Tab-separated table of C-alpha atoms in Angstrom:
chain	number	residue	atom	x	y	z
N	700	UNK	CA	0.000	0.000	0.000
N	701	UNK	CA	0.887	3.445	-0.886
N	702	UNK	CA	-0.039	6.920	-0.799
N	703	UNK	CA	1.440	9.045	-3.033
N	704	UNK	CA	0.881	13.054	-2.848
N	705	UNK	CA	0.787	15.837	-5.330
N	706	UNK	CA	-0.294	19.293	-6.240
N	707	UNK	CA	2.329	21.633	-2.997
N	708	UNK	CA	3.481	25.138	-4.329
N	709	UNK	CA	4.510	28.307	-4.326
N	710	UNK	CA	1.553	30.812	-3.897
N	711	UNK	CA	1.036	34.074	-2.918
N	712	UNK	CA	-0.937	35.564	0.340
N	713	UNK	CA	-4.686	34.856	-0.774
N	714	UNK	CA	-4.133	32.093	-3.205
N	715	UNK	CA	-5.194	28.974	-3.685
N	716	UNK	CA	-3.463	25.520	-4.609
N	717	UNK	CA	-5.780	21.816	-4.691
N	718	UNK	CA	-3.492	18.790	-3.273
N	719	UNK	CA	-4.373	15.258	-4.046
N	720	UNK	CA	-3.303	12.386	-2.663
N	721	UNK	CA	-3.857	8.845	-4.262
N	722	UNK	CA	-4.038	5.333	-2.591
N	723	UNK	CA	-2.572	2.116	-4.527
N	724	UNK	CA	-1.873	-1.463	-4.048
N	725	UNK	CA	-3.812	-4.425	-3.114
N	726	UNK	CA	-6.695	-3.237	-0.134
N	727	UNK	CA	-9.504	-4.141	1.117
N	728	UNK	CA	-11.160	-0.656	2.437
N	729	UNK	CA	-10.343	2.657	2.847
N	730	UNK	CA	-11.375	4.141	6.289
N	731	UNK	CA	-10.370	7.937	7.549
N	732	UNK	CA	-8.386	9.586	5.048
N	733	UNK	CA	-6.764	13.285	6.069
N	734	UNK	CA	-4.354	15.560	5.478
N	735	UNK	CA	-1.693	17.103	8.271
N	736	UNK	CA	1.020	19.500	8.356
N	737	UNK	CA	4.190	19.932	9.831
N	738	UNK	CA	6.624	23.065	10.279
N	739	UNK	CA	10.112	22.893	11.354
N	740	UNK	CA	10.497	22.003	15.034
N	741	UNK	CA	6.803	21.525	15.599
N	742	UNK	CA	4.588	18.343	15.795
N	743	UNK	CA	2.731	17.181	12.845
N	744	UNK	CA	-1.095	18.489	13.235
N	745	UNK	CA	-4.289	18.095	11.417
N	746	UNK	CA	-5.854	19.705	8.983
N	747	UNK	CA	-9.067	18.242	7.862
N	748	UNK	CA	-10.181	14.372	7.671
N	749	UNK	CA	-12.893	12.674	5.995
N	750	UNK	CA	-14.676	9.781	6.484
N	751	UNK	CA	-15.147	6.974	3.679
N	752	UNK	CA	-19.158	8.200	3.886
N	753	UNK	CA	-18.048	11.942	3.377
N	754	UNK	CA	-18.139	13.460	6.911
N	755	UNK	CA	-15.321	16.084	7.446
N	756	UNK	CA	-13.732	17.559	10.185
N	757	UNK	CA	-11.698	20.389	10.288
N	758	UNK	CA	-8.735	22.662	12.286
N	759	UNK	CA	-10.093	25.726	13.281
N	760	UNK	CA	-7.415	27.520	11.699
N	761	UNK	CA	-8.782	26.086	8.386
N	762	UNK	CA	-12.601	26.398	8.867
N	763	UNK	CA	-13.948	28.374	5.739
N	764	UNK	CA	-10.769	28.319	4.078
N	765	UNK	CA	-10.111	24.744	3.240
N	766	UNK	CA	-12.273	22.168	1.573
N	767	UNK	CA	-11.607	18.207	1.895
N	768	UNK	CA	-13.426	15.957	-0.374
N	769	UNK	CA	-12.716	12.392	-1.365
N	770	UNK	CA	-13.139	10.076	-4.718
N	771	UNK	CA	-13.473	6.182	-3.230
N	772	UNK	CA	-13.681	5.182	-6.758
N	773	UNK	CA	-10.217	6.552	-7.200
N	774	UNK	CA	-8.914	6.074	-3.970
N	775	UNK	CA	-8.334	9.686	-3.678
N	776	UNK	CA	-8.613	12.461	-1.034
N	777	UNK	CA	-7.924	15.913	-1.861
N	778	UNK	CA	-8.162	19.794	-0.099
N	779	UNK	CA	-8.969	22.777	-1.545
N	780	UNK	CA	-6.855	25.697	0.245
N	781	UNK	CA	-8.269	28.871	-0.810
N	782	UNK	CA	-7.183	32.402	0.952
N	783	UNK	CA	-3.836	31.133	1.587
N	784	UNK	CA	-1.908	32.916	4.353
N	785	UNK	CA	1.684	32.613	4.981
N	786	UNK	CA	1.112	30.777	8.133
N	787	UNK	CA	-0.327	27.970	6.379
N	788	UNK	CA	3.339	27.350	5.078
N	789	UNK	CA	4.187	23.878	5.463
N	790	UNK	CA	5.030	20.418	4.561
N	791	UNK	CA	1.706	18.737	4.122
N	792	UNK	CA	1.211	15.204	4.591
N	793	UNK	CA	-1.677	12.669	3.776
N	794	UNK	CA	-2.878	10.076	5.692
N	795	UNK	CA	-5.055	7.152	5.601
N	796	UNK	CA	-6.762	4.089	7.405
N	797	UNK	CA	-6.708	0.955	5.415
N	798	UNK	CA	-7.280	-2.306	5.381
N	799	UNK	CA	-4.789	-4.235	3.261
N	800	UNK	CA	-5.515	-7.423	1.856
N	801	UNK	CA	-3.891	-10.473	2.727
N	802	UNK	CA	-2.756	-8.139	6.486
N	803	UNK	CA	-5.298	-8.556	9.110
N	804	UNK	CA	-5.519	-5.425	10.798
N	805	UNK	CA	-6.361	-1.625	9.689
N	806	UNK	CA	-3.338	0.215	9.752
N	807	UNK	CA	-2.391	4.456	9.206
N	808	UNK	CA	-0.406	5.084	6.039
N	809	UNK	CA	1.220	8.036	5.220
N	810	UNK	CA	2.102	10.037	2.080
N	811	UNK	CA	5.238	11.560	1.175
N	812	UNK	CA	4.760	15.093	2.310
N	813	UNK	CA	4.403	17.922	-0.664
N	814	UNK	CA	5.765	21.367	0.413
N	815	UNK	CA	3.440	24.290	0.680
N	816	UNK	CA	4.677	27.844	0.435
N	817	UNK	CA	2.798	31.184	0.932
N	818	UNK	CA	4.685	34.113	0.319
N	819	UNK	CA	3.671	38.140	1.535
C-alpha cells in the first residue's frame, strides 16, 4: 500500500493551490483519510479528515478556508486551500486508514509530504 501526494506550491498571500493524494496497491477498504502539516520544530497536526461516507472535520485555523473531499472510486482524497496565508506554510502530509488485503488489521499510512509555500 501506498499513498502518493501531489499538487504543494509556491503561492502568494490569498491564493489557492488543490493537493491530491492517491491510494494504490492491493486493499480491502479505505477508512479515515486526512491531510496534516508539519513546520520545522513543531509536531505534525491536522488539517481536515474525511470519512469513507463523506463526513469532514476540520482545524479551526482552516474552517472556511479549506475544503476536503474524497473520490473512493479513485482512492483519492484531496483539499482545496483557498485564501492562503503565509502561516499555512508547510510540509503537508496525507494520511489514511486501510485495510490491506492479505494483512489482518487496519493500519495508518502516510504520504510523502508535498511542500506548501505562501509568500507576503
Amino acid at each position: 500500500v501506498q499513498l502518493q501526494a501531489s499538487g504543494g506550491g509556491l503561492v502568494q498571500d490569498g491564493g489557492s493551490l488543490r493537493l491530491s493524494c492517491a491510494a494504490s496497491g492491493n486493499m480491502l477498504r479505505i477508512n479515515v483519510m486526512g491531510w496534516y502539516r508539519q513546520t520545522p520544530g513543531k509536531q505534525r497536526e491536522l488539517v481536515a479528515d474525511i470519512t469513507s461516507g463523506g463526513n469532514a472535520n476540520y482545524a479551526d485555523f482552516v474552517k472556511g478556508r479549506f475544503t476536503i473531499s474524497r473520490d473512493n472510486a479513485k482512492r483519492t482524497v484531496y483539499v482545496q486551500m483557498n485564501n492562503l496565508e503565509p502561516s499555512d506554510t508547510a510540509v503537508y502530509y496525507c494520511k489514511a486508514n486501510i485495510k490491506p488485503a492479505l494483512v489482518y488489521a487496519d493500519a495508518d499510512y502516510w504520504g510523502q509530504g508535498t511542500q506548501v509555500t505562501v509568500s507576503s
